[in-house]
JSON list of C-alpha atoms in Angstrom, two decimals:
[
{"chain": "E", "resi": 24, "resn": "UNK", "atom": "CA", "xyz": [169.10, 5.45, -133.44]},
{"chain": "E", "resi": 25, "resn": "UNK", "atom": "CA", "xyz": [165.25, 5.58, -133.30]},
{"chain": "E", "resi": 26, "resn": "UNK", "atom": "CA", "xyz": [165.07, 4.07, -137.01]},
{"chain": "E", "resi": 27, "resn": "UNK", "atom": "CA", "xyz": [166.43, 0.75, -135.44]},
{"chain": "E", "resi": 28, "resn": "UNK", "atom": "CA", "xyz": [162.91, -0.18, -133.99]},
{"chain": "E", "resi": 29, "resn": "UNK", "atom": "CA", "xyz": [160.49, 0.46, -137.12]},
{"chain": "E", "resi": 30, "resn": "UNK", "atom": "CA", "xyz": [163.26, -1.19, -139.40]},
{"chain": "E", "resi": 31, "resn": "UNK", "atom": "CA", "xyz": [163.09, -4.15, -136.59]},
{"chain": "E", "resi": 32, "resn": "UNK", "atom": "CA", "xyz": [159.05, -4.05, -136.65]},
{"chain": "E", "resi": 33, "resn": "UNK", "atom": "CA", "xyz": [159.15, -4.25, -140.84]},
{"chain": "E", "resi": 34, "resn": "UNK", "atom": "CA", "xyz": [161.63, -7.17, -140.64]},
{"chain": "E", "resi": 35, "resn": "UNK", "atom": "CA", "xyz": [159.88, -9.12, -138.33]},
{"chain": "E", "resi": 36, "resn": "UNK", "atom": "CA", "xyz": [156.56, -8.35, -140.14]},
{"chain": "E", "resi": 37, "resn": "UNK", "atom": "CA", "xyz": [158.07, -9.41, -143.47]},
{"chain": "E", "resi": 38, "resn": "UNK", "atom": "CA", "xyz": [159.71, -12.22, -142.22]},
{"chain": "E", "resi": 39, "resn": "UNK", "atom": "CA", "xyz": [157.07, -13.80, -140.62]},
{"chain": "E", "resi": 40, "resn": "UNK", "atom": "CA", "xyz": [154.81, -14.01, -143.44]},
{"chain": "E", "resi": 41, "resn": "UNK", "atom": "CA", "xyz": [157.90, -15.12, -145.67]},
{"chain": "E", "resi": 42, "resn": "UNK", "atom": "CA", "xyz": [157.81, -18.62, -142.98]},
{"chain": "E", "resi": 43, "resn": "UNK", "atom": "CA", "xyz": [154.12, -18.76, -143.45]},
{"chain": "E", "resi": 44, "resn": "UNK", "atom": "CA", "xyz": [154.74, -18.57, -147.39]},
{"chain": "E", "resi": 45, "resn": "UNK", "atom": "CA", "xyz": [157.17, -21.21, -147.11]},
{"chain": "E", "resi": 46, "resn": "UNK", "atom": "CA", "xyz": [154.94, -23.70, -145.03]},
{"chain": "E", "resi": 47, "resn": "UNK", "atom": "CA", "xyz": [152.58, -22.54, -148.02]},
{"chain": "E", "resi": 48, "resn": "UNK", "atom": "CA", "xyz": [154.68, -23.94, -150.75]},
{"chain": "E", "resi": 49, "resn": "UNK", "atom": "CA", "xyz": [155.62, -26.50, -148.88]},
{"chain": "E", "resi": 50, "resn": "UNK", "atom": "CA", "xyz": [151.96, -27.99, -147.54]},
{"chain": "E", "resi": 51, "resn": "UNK", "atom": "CA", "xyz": [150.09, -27.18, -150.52]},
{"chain": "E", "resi": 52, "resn": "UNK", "atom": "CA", "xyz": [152.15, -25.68, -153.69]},
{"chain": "E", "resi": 53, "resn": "UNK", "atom": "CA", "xyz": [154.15, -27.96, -156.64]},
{"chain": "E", "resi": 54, "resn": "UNK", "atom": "CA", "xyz": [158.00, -26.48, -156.21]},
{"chain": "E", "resi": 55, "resn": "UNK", "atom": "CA", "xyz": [158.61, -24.67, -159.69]},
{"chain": "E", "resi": 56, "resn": "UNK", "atom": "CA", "xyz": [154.58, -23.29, -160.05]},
{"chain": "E", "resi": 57, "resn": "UNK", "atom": "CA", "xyz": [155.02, -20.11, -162.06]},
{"chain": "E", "resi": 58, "resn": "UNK", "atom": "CA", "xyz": [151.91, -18.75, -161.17]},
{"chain": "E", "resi": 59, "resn": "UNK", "atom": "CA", "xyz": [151.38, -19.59, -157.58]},
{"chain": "E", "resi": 60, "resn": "UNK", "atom": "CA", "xyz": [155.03, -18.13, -157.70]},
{"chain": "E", "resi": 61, "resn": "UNK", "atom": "CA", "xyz": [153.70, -14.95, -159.29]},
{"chain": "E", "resi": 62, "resn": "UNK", "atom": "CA", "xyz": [150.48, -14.77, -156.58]},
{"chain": "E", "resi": 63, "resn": "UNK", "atom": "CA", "xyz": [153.32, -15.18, -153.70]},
{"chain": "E", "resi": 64, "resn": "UNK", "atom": "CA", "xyz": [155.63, -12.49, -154.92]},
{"chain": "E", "resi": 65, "resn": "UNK", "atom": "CA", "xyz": [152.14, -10.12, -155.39]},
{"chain": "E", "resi": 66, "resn": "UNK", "atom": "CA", "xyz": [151.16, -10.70, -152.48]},
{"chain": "E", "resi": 67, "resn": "UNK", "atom": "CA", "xyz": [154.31, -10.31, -150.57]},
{"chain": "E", "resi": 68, "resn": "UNK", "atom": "CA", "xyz": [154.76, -7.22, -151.93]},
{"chain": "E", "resi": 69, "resn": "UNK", "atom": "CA", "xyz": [151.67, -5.73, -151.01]},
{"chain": "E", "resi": 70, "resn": "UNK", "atom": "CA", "xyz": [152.81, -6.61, -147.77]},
{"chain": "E", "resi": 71, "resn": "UNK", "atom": "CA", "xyz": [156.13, -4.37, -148.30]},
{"chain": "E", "resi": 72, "resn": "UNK", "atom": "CA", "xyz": [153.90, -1.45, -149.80]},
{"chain": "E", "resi": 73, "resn": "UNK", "atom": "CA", "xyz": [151.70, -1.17, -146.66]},
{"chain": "E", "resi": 74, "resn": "UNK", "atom": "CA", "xyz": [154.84, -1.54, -144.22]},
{"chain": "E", "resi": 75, "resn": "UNK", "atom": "CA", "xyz": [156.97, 1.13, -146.65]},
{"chain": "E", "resi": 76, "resn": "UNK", "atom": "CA", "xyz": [153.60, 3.41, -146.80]},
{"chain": "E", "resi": 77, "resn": "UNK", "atom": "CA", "xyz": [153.51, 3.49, -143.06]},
{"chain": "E", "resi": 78, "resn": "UNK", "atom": "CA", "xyz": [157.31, 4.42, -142.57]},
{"chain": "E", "resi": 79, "resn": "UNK", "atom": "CA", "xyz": [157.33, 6.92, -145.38]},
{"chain": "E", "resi": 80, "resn": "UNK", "atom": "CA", "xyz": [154.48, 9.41, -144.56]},
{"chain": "E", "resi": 81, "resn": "UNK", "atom": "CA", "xyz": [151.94, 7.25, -142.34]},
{"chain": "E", "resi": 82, "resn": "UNK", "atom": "CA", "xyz": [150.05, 5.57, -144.86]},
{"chain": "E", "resi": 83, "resn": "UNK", "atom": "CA", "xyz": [149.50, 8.75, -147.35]},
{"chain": "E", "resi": 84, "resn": "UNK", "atom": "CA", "xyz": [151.55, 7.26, -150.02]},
{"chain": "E", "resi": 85, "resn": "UNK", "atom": "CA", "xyz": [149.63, 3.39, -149.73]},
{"chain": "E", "resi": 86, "resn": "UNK", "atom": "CA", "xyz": [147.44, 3.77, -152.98]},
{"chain": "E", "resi": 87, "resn": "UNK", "atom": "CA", "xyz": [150.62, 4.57, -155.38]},
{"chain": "E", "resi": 88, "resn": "UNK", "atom": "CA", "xyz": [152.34, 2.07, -153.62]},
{"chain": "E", "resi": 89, "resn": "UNK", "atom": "CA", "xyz": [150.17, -0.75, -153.31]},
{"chain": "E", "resi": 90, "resn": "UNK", "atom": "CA", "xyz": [149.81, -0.53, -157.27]},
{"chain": "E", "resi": 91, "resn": "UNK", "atom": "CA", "xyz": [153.61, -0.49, -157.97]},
{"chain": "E", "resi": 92, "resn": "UNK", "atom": "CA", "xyz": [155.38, -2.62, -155.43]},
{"chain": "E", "resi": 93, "resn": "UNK", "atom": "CA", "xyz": [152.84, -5.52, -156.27]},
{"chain": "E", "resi": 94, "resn": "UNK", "atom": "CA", "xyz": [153.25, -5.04, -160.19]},
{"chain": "E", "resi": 95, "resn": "UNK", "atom": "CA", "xyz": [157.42, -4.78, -159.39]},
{"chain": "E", "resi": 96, "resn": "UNK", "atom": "CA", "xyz": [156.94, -8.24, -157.05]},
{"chain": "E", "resi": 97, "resn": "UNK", "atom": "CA", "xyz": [154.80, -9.89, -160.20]},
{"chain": "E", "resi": 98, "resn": "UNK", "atom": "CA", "xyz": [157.45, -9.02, -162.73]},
{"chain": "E", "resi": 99, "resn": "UNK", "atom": "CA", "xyz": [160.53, -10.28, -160.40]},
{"chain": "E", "resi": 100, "resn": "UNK", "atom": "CA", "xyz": [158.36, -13.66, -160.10]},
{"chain": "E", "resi": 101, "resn": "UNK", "atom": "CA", "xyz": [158.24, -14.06, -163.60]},
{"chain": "E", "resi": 102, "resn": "UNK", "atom": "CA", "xyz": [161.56, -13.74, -164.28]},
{"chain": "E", "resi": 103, "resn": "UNK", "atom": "CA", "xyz": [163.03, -15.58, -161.69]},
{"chain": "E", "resi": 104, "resn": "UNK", "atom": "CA", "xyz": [162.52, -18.94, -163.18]},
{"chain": "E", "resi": 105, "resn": "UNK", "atom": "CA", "xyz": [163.84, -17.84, -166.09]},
{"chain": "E", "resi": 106, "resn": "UNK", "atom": "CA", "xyz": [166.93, -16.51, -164.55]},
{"chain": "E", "resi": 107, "resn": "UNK", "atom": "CA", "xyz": [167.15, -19.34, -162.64]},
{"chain": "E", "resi": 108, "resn": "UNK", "atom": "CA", "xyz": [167.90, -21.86, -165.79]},
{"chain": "E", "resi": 109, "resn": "UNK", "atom": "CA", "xyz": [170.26, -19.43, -167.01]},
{"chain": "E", "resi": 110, "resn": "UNK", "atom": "CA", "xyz": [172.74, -18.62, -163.93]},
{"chain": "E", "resi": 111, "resn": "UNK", "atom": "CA", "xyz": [171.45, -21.43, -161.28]},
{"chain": "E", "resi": 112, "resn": "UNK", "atom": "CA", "xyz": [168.72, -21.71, -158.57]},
{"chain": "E", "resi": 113, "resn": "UNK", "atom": "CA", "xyz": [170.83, -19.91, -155.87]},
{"chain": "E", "resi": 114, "resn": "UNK", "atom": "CA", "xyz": [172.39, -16.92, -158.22]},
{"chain": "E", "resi": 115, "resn": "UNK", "atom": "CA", "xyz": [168.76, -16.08, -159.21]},
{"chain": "E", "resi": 116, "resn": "UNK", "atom": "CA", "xyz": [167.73, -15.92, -155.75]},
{"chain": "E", "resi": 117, "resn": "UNK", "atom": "CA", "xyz": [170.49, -13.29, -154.60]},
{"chain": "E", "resi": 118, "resn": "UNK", "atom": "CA", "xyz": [169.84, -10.91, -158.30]},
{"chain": "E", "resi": 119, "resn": "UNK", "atom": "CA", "xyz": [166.10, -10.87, -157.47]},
{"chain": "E", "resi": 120, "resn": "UNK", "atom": "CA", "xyz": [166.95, -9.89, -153.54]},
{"chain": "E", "resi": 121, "resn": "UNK", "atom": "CA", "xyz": [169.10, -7.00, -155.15]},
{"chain": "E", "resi": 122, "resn": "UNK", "atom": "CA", "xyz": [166.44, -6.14, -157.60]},
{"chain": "E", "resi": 123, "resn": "UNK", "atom": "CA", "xyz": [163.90, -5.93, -155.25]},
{"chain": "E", "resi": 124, "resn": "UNK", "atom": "CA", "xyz": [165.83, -3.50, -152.96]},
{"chain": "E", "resi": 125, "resn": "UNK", "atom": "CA", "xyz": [166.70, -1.66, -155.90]},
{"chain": "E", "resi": 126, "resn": "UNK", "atom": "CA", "xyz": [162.84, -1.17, -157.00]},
{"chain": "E", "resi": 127, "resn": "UNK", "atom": "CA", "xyz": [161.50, -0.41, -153.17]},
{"chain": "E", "resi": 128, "resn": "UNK", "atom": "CA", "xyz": [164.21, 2.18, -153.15]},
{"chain": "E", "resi": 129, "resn": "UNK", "atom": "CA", "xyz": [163.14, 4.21, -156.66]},
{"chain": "E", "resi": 130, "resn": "UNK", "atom": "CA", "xyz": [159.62, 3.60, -156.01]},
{"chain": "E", "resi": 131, "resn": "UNK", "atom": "CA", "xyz": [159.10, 4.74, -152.27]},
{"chain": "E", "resi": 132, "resn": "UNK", "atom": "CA", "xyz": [160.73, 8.29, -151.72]},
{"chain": "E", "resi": 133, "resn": "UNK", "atom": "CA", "xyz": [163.93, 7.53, -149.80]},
{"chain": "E", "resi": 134, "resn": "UNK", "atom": "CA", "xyz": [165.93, 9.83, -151.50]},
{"chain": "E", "resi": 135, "resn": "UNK", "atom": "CA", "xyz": [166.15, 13.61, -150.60]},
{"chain": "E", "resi": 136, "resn": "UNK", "atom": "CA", "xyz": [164.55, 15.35, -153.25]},
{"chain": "E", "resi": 137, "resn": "UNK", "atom": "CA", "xyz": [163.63, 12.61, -155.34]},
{"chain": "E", "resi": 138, "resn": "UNK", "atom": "CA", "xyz": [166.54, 12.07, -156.76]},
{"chain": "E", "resi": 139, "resn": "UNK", "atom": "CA", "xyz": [167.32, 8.91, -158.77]},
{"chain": "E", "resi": 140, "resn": "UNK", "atom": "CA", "xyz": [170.83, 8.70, -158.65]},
{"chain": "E", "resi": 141, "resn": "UNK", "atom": "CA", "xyz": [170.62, 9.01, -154.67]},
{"chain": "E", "resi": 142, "resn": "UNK", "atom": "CA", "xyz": [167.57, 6.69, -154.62]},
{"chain": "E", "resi": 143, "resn": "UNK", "atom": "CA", "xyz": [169.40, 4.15, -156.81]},
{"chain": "E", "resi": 144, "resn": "UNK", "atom": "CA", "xyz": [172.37, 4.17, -154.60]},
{"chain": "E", "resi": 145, "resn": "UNK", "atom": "CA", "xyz": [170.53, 3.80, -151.19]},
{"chain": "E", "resi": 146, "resn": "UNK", "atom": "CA", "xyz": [168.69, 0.33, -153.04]},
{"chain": "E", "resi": 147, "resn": "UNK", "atom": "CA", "xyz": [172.42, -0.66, -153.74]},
{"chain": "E", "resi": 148, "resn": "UNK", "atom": "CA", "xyz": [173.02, -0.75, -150.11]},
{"chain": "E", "resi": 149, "resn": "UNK", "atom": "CA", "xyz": [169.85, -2.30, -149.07]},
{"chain": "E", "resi": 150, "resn": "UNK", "atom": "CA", "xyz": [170.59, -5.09, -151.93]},
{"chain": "E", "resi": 151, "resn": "UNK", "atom": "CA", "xyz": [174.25, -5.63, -150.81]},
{"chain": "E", "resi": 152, "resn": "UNK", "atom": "CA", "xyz": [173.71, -5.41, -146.79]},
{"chain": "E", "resi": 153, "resn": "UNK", "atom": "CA", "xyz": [170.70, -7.61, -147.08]},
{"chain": "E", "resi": 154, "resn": "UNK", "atom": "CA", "xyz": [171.93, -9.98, -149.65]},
{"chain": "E", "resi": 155, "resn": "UNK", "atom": "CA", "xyz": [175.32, -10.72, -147.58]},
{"chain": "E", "resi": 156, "resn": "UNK", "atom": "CA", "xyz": [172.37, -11.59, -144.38]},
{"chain": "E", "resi": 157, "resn": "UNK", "atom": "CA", "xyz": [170.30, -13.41, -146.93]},
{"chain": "E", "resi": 158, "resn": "UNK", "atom": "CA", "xyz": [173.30, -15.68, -148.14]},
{"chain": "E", "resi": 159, "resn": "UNK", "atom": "CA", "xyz": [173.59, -16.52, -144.21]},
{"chain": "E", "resi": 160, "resn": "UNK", "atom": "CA", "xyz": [170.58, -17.84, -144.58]},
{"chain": "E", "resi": 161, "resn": "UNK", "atom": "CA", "xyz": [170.48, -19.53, -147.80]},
{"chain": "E", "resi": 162, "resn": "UNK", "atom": "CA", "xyz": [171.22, -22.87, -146.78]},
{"chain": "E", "resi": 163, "resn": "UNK", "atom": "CA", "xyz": [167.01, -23.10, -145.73]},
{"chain": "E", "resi": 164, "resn": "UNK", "atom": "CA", "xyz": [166.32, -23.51, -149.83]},
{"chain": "E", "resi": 165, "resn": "UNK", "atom": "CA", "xyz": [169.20, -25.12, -150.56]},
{"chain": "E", "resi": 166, "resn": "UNK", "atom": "CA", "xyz": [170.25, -27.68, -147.94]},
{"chain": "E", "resi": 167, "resn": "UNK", "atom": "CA", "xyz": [168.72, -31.28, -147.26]},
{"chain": "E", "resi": 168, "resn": "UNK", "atom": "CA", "xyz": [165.99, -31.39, -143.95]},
{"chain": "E", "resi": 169, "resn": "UNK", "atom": "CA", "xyz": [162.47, -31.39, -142.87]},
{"chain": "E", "resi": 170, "resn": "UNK", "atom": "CA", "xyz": [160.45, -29.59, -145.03]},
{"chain": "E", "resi": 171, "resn": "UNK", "atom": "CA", "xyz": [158.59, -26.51, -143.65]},
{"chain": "E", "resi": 172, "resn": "UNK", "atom": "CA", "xyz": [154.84, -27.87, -143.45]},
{"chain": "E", "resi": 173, "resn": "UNK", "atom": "CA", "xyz": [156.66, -30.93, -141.31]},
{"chain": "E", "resi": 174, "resn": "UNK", "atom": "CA", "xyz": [157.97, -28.02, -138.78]},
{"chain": "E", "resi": 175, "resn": "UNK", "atom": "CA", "xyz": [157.44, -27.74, -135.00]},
{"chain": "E", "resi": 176, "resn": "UNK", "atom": "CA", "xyz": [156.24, -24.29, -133.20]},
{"chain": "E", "resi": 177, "resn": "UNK", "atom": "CA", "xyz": [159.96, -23.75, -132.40]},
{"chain": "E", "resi": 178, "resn": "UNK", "atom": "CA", "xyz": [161.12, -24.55, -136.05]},
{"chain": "E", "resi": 179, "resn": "UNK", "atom": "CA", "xyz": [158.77, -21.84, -137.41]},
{"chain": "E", "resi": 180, "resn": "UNK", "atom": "CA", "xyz": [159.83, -19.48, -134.95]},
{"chain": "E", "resi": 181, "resn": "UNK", "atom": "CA", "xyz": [163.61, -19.73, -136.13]},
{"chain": "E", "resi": 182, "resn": "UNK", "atom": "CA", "xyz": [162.54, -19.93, -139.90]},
{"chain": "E", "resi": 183, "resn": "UNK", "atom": "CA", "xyz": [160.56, -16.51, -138.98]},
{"chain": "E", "resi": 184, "resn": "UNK", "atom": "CA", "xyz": [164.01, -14.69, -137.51]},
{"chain": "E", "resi": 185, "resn": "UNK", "atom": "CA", "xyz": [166.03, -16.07, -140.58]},
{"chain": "E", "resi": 186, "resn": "UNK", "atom": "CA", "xyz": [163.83, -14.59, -142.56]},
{"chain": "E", "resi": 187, "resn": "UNK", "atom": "CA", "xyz": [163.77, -11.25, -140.30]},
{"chain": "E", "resi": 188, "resn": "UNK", "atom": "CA", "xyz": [167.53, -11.26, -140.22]},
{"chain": "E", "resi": 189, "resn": "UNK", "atom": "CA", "xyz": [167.68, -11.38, -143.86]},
{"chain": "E", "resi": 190, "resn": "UNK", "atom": "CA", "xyz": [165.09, -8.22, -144.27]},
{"chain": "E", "resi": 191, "resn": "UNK", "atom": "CA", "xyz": [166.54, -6.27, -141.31]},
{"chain": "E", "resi": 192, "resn": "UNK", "atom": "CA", "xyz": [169.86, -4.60, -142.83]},
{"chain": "E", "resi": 193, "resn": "UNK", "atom": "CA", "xyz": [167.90, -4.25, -146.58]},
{"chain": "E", "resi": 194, "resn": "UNK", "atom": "CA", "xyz": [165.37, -1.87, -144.35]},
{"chain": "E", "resi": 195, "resn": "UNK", "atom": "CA", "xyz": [167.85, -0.19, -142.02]},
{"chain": "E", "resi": 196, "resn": "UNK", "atom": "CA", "xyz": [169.38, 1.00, -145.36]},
{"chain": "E", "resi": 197, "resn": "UNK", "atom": "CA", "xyz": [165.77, 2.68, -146.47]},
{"chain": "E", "resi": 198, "resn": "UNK", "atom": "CA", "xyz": [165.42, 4.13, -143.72]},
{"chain": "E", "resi": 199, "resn": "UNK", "atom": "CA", "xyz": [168.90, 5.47, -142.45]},
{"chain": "E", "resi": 200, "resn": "UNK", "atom": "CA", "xyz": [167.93, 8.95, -143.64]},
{"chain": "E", "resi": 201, "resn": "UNK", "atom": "CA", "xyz": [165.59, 9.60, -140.66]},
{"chain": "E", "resi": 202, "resn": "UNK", "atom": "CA", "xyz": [168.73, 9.17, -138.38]},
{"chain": "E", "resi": 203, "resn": "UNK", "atom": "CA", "xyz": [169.40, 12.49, -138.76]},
{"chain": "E", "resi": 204, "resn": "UNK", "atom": "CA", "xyz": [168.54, 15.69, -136.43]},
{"chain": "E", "resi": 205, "resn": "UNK", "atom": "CA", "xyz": [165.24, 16.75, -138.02]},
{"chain": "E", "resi": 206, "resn": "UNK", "atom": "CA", "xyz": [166.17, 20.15, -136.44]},
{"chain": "E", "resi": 207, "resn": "UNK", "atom": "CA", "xyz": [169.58, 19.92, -138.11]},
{"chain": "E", "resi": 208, "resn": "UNK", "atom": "CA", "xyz": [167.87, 18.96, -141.41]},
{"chain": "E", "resi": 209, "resn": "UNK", "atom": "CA", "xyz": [165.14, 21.48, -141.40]},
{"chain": "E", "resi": 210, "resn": "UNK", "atom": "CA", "xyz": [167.82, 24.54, -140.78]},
{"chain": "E", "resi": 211, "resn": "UNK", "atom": "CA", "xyz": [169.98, 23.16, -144.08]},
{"chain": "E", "resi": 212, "resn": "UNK", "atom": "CA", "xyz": [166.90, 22.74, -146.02]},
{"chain": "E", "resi": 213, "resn": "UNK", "atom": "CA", "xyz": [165.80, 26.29, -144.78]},
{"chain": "E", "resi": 214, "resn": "UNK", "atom": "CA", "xyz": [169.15, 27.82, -145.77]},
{"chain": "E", "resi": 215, "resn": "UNK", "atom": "CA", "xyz": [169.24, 26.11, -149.04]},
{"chain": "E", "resi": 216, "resn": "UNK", "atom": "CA", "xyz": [165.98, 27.73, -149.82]},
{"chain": "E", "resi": 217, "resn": "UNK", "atom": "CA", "xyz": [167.26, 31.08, -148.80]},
{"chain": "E", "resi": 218, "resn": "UNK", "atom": "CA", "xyz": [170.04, 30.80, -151.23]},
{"chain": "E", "resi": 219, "resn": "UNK", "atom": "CA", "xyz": [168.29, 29.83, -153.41]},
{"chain": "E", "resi": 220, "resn": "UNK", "atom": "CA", "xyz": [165.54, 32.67, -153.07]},
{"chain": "E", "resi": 221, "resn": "UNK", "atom": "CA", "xyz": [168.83, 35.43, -153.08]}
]
């Protein structure tokens, strides 16, 4: 179970700037701003792209993602307001979760092989795991109280770890493949090969 710490690391990391984003909005953005909406999602993004880099191959893969997981978080921006008037504030919130699991999964190399169907299926379970934490959690957006640029020290703390709870199984899922026994995994690959050769 090794993977549980890194996937802990990249929740808290993610989470934590998703409570300083919402003290953001809250202190100094109009609720509903497409393009500050756009900057966020870019810029959260770029966030995940360093922290999936890192995981994946220690940082060798951070140019190709840090120009695809920011252009992926600008196009689920701009659609989300536009999803939003068509199957409510809440609905929109929980397809753009899944779609963003979806994308980090085909665009960082999860999958054995590179395969799409496998990489497709491991962003399902990141979506769905994630998404059942992130409806926990929902009630933050949708629920009546303080706003977040009102918030005490201990009040941004808890946002932070809502945020990281929501993140945490959406990660596990990326990274369950590296549970295995690389020894294990390098003798299959090895016989594969040697099948493959004969």
């Amino acid at each position: 179970m090794t993977r549980l710490l890194p996937a802990a690391l990249a929740a808290l990391t993610l989470g934590t700037a998703s409570a300083f984003g919402d003290w953001l909005w809250a202190a100094y953005l109009t609720d509903g701003a497409l393009v500050p909406a756009i900057v966020h999602g870019v810029a959260i993004f770029a966030l995940l792209s360093t922290v999936l880099s890192v995981e994946a191959d220690r940082g060798r893969s951070l140019a190709r993602h840090l120009l695809a997981l920011p252009a992926l978080g600008l196009l689920l921006a701009a659609l989300f307001y536009p999803l939003a008037s068509v199957v409510g504030y809440l609905p929109a919130l929980l397809l753009s979760w899944l779609g963003m699991w979806l994308g980090l999964a085909l665009v960082g190399d999860w999958a054995p092989r590179r395969r799409t169907g496998t990489a497709l299926l491991r962003g399902l379970a990141a979506g769905v795991a994630s998404g059942l934490s992130f409806w926990t959690i929902s009630g933050i957006w949708t629920a009546a109280g303080p706003a977040p640029d009102t918030f005490g020290a201990s009040q941004h703390l808890v946002r932070a770890l809502q945020w990281s709870w929501a993140f945490f199984p959406g990660f596990l899922a990326l990274f369950w493949r590296r549970f295995g026994n690389p020894s294990i995994e390098t003798s299959q690959e090895t016989s594969r090969n040697s099948e493959e050769t004969l």
